[in-house]
mmCIF file of C-alpha atoms and ligand atoms in Angstrom:
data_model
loop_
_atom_site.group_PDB
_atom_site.id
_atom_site.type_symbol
_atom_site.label_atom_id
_atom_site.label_comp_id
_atom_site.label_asym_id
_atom_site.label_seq_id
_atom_site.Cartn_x
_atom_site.Cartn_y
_atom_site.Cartn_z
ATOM 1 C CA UNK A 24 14.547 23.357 -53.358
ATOM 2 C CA UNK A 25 11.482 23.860 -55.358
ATOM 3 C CA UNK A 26 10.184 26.980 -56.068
ATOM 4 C CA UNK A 27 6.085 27.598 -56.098
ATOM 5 C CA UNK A 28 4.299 30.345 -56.841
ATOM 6 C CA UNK A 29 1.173 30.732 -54.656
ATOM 7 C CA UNK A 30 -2.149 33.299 -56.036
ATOM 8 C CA UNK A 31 -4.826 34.219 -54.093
ATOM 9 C CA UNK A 32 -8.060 35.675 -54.904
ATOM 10 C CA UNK A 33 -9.668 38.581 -53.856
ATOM 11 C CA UNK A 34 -12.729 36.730 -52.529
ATOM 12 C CA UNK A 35 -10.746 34.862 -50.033
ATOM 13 C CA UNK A 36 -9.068 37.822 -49.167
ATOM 14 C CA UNK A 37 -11.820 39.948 -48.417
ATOM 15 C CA UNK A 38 -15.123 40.075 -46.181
ATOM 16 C CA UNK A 39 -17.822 42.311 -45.799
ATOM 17 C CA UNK A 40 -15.618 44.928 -48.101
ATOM 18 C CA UNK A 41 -12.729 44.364 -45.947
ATOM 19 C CA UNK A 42 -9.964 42.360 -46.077
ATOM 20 C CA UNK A 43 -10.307 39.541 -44.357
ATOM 21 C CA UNK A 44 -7.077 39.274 -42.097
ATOM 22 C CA UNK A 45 -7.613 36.282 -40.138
ATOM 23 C CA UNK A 46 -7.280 34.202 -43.708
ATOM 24 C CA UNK A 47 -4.369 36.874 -44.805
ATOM 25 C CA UNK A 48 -2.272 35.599 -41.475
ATOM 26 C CA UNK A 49 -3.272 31.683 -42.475
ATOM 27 C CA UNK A 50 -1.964 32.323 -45.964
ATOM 28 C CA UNK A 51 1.280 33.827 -44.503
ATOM 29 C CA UNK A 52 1.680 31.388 -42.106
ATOM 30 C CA UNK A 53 1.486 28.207 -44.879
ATOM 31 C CA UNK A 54 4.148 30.317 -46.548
ATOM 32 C CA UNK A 55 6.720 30.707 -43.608
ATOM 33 C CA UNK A 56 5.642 26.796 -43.172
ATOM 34 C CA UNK A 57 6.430 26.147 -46.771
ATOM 35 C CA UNK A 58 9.916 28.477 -46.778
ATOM 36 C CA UNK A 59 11.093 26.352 -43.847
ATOM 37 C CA UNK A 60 10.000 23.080 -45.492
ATOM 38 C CA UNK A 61 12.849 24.555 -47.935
ATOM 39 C CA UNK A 62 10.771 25.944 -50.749
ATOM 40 C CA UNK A 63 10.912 29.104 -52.477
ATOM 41 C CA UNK A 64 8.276 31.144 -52.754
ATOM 42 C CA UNK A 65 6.453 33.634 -54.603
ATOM 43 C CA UNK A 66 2.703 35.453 -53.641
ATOM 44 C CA UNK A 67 0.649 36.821 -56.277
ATOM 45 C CA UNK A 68 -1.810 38.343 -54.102
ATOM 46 C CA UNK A 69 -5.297 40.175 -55.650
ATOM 47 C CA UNK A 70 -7.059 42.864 -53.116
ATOM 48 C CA UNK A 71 -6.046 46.148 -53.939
ATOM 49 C CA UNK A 72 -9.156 47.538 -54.785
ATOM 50 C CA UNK A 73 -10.879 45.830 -51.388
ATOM 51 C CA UNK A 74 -8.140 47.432 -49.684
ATOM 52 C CA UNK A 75 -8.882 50.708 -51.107
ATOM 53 C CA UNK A 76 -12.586 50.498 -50.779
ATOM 54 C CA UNK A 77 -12.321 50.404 -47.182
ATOM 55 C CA UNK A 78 -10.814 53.805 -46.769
ATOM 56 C CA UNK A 79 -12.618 55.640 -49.451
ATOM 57 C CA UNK A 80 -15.834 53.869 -51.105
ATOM 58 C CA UNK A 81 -16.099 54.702 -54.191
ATOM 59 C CA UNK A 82 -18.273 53.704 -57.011
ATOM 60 C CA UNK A 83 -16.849 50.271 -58.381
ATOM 61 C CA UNK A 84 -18.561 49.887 -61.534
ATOM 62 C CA UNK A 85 -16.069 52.721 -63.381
ATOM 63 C CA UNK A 86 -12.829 50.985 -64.042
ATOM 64 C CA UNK A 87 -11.559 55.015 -63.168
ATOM 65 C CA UNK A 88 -12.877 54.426 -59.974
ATOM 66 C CA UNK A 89 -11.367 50.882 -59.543
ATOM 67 C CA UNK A 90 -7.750 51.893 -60.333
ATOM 68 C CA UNK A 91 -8.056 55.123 -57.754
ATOM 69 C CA UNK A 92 -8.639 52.311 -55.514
ATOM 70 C CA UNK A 93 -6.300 50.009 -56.180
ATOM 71 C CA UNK A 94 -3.596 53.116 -55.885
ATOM 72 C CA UNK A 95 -5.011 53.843 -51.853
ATOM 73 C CA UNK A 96 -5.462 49.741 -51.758
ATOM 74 C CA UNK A 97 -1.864 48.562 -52.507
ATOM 75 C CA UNK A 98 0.413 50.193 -50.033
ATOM 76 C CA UNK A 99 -2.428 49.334 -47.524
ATOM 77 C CA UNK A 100 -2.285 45.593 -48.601
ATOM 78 C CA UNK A 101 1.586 45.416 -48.410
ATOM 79 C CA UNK A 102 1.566 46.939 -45.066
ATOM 80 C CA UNK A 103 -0.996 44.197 -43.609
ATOM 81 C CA UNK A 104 1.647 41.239 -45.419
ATOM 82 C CA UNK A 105 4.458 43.153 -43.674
ATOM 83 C CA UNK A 106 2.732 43.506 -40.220
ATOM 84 C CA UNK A 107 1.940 39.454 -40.671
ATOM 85 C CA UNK A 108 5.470 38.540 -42.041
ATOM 86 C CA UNK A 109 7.303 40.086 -39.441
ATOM 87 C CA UNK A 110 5.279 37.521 -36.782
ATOM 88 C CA UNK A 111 7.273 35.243 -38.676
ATOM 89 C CA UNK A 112 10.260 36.430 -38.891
ATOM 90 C CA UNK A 113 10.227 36.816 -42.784
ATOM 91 C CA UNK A 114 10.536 39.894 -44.758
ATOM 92 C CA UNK A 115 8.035 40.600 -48.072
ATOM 93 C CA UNK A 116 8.543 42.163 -50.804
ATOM 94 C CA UNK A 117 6.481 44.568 -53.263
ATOM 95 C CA UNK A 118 6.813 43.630 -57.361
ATOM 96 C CA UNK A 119 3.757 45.252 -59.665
ATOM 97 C CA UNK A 120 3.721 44.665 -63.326
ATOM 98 C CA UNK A 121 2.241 45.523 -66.357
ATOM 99 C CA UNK A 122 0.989 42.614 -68.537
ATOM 100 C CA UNK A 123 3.575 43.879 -71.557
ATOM 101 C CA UNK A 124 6.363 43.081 -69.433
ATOM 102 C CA UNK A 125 6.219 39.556 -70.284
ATOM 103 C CA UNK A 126 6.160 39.917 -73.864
ATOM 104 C CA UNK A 127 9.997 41.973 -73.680
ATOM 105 C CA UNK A 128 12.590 39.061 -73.080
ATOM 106 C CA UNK A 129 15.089 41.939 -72.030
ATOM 107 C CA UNK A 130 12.307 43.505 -69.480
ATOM 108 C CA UNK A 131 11.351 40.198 -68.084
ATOM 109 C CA UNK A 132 15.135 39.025 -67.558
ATOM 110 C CA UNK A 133 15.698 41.921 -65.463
ATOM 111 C CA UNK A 134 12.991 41.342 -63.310
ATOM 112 C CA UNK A 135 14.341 37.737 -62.932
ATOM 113 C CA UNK A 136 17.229 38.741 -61.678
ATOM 114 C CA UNK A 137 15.641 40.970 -59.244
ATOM 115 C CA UNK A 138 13.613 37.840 -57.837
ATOM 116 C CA UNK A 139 15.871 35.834 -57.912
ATOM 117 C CA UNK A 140 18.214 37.978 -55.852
ATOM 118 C CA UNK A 141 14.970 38.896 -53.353
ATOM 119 C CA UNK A 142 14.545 34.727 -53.046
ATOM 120 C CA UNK A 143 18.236 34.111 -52.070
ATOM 121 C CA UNK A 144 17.731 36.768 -49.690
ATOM 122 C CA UNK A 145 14.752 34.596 -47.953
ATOM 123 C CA UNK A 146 12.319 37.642 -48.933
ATOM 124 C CA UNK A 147 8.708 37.187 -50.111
ATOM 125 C CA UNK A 148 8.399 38.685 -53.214
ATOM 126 C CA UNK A 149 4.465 39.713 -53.411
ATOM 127 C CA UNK A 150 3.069 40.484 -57.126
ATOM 128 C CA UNK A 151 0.378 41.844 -58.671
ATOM 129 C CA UNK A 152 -0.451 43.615 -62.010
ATOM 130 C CA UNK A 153 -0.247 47.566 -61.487
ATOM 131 C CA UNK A 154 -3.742 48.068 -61.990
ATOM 132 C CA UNK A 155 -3.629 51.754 -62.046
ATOM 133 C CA UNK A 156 -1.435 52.153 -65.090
ATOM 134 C CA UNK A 157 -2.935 48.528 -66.634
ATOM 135 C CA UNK A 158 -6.192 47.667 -66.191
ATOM 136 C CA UNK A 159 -5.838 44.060 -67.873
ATOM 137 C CA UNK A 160 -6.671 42.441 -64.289
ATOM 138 C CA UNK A 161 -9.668 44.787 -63.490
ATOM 139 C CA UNK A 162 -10.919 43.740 -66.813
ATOM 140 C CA UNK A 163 -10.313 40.550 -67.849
ATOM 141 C CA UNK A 164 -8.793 38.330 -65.201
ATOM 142 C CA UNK A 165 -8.182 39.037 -61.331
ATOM 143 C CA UNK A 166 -4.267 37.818 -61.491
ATOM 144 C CA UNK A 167 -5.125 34.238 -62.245
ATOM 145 C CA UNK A 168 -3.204 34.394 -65.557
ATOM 146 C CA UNK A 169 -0.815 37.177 -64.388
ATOM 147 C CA UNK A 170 0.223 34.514 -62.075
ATOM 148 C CA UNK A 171 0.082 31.624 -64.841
ATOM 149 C CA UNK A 172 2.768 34.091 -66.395
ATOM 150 C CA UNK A 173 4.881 34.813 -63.343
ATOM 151 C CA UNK A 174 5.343 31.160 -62.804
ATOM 152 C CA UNK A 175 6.482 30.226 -66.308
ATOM 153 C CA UNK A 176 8.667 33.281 -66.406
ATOM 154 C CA UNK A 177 10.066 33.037 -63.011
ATOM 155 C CA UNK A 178 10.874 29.291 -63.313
ATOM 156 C CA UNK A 179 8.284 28.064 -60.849
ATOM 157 C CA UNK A 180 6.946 23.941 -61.012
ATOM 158 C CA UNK A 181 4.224 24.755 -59.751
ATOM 159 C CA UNK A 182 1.579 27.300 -59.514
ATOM 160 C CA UNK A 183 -1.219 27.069 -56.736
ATOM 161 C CA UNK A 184 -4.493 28.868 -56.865
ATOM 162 C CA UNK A 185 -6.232 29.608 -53.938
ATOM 163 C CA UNK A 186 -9.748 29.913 -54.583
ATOM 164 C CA UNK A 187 -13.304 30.582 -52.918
ATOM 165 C CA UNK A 188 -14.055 26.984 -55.404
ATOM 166 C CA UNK A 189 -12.081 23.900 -53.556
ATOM 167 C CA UNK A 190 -11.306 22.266 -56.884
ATOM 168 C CA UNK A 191 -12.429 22.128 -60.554
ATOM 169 C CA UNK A 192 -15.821 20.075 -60.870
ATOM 170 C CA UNK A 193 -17.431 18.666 -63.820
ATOM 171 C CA UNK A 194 -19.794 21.635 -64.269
ATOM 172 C CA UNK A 195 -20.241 24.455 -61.323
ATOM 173 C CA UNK A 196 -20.748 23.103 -57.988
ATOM 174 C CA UNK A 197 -22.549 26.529 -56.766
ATOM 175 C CA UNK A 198 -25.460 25.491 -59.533
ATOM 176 C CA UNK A 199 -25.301 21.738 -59.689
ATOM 177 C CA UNK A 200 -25.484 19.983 -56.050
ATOM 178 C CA UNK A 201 -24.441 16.656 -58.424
ATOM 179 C CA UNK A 202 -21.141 18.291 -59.449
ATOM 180 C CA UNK A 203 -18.362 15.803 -59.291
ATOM 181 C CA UNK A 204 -14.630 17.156 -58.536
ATOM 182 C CA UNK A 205 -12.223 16.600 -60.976
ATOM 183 C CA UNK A 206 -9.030 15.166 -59.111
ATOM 184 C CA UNK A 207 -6.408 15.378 -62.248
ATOM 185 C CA UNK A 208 -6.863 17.371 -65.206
ATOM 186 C CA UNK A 209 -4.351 16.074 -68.075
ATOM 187 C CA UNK A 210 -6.385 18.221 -70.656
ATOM 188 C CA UNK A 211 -9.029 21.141 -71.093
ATOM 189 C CA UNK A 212 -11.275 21.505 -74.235
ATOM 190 C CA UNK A 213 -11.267 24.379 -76.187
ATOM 191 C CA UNK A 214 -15.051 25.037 -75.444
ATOM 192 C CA UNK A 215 -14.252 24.652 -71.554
ATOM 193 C CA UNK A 216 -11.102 27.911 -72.471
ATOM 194 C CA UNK A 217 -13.825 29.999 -74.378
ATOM 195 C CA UNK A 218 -16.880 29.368 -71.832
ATOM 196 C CA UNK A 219 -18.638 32.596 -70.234
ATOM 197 C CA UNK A 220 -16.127 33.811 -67.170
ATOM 198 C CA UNK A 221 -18.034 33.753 -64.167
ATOM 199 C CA UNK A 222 -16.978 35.076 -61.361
ATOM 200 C CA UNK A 223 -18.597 34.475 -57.958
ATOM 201 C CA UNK A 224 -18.270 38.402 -55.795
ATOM 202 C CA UNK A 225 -18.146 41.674 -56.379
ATOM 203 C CA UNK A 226 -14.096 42.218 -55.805
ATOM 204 C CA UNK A 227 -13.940 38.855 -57.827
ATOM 205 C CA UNK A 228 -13.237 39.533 -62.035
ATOM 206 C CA UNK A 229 -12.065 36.085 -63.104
ATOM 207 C CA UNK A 230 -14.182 33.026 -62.365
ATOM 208 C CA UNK A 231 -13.117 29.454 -63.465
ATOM 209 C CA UNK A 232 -12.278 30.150 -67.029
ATOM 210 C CA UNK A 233 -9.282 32.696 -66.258
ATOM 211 C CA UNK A 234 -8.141 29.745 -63.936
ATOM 212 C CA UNK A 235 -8.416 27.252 -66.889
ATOM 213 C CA UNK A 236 -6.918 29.118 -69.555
ATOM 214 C CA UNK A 237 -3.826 29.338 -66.592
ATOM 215 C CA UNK A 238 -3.603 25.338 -66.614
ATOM 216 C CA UNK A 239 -3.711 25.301 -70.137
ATOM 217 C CA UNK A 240 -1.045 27.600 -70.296
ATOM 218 C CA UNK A 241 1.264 26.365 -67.892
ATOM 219 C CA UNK A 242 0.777 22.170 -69.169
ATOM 220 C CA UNK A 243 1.950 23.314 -72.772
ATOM 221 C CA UNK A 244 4.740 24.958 -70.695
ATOM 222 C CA UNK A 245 5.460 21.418 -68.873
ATOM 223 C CA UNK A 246 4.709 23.052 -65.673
ATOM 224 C CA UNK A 247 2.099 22.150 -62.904
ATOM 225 C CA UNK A 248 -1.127 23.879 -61.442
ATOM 226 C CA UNK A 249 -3.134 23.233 -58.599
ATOM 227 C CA UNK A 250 -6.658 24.592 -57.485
ATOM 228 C CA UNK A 251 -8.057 24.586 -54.077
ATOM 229 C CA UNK A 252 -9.879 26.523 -50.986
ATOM 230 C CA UNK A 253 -8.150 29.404 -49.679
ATOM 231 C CA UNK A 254 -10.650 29.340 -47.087
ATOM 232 C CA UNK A 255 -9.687 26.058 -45.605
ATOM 233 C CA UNK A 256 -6.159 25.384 -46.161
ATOM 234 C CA UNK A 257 -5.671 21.927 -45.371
ATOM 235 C CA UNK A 258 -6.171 20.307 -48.746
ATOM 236 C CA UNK A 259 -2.894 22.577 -49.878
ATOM 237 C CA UNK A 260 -1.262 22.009 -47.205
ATOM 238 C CA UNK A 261 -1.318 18.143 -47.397
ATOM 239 C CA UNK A 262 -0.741 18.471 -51.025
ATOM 240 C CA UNK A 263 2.084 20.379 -50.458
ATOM 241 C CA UNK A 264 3.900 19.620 -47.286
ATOM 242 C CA UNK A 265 2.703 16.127 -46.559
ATOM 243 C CA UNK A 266 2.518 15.243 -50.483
ATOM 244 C CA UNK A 267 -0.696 13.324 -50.295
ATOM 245 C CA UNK A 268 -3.432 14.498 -52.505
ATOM 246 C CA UNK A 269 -6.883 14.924 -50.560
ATOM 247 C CA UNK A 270 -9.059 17.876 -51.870
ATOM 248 C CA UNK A 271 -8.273 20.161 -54.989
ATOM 249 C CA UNK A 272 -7.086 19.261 -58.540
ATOM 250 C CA UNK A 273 -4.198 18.630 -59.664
ATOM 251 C CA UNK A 274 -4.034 19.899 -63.661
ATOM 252 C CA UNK A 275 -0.690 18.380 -65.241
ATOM 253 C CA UNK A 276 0.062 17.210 -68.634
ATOM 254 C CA UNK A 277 0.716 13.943 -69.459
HETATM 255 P P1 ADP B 26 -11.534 33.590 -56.969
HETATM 256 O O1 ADP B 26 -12.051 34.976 -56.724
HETATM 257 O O2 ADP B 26 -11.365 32.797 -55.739
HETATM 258 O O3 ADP B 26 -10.327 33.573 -57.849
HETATM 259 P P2 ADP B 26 -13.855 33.171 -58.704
HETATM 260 O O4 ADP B 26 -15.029 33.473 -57.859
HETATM 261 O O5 ADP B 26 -13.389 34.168 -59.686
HETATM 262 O O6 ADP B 26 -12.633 32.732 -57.786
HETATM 263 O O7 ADP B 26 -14.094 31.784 -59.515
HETATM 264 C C1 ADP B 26 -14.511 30.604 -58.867
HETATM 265 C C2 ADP B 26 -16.008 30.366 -59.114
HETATM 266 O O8 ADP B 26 -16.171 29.760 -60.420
HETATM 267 C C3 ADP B 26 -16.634 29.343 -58.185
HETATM 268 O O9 ADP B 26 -17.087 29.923 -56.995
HETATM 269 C C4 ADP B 26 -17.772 28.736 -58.998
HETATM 270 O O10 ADP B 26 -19.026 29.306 -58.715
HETATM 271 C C5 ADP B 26 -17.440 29.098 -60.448
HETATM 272 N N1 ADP B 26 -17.384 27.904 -61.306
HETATM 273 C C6 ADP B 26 -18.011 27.803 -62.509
HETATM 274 N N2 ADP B 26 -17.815 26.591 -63.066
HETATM 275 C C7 ADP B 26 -17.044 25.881 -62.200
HETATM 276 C C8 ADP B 26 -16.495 24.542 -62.218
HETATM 277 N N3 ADP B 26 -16.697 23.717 -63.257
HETATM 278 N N4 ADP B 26 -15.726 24.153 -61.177
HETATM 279 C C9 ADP B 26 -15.483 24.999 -60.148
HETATM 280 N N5 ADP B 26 -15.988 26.269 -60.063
HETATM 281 C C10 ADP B 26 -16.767 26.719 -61.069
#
């Protein structure tokens, strides 16, 4: 059994302001494929505030304005993972957090027993930071090191981003047509962890530095992250369920 916790990122999630729910029922159905391929596992899912926006647009550019929508978004959101769960046969789960929680062993052991007890049960637990009582995610880092956190403190190998990016490339591919995939990452420099975030959409507030300071994290944790396209999901899913690495990266320590 081997537990993986899976984020996705509010570009993939969305389209044209909406959220995009032919890709929502591919993501759900790589994790029913992945449960019955015997692995446990947890969704840190972004979209909220897309969620939101589509019932009441409202000026994103005030952070205000963002958590209003991420408290219309989130109930919306859960009820479009239920609706797609239940095709399978699975039942999800809803777990917010505040970024604080992590730093309070007694806090964090609670809520480890909690998912714990929701994974034995076969349930999807799906996370994301509360954004309208902590606005760490709508400032800094759309869930990519919320979910660096969740799988360290949740006892996860592995944590898999799923990006609008494929992989991580030797400088950005959307700028540089030469950009050269990087298949394993054993390190990252510090001036790669300090760069300029630069996130690619509107929804989007992390880019590819949140997602290496999350790699960085989890190798000095002796834990595993990979990066690729939630758009196309076969790379993952060979990585995953076939175990043959074709697309994405693979960061891991040595
Ligand atoms: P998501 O919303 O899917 O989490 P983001 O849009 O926040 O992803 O971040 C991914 C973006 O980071 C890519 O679309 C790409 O333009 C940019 N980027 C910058 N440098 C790199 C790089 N070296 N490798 C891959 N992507 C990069």
């Amino acid at each position: 059994m081997k537990r993986i916790v899976i984020k996705v990122g509010s570009h993939v999630l969305t389209e044209g302001g909406s959220i995009a729910k032919e890709r929502m029922l591919a993501l759900v159905g790589l994790i029913a494929e992945l449960k019955a391929h015997k692995n446990e596992v947890i969704l840190v899912s972004s979209g909220a505030v897309a969620a939101g926006f589509t019932q009441l647009p409202l000026d994103r550019s005030s952070v205000a304005n963002k958590q209003a929508l991420a408290a219309i978004g989130q109930p919306l959101l859960l009820k479009m993972y239920q609706e797609k769960f239940a095709r399978f046969g699975l039942l999800c789960s809803q777990v917010l957090f505040t970024a604080d929680v992590f730093d309070e062993p007694h806090h964090i052991g609670h809520a480890k027993v909690a998912v714990d007890t929701l994974l034995e049960n076969n349930v999807v637990p799906i996370m994301n930071e509360n954004d309208t009582v902590s606005i760490e995610e709508l400032v800094f880092g759309d869930n990519d090191r919320l979910s660096a956190h969740v799988a360290h403190h949740f006892d996860a190998e592995l944590l898999v981003i799923l990006s609008d990016i494929d992989a991580f490339y030797d400088k950005d591919p959307n700028k540089y047509h030469d950009a050269k995939r990087r298949v394993v990452v054993t390190s990252i420099l510090p001036e790669e962890l300090n760069a300029e975030h630069t996130p690619n959409d509107v929804f989007a507030t992390g880019g590819i530095v949140t997602k290496l300071q999350s790699a960085d994290f989890l190798m000095k944790h002796n834990r595993e992250m990979f990066l690729a396209s939630g758009f196309d999901l076969s790379d993952v899913k060979s990585f995953l369920i076939e175990e043959v690495h074709k697309g994405g990266t693979l960061f891991k320590a040595v």
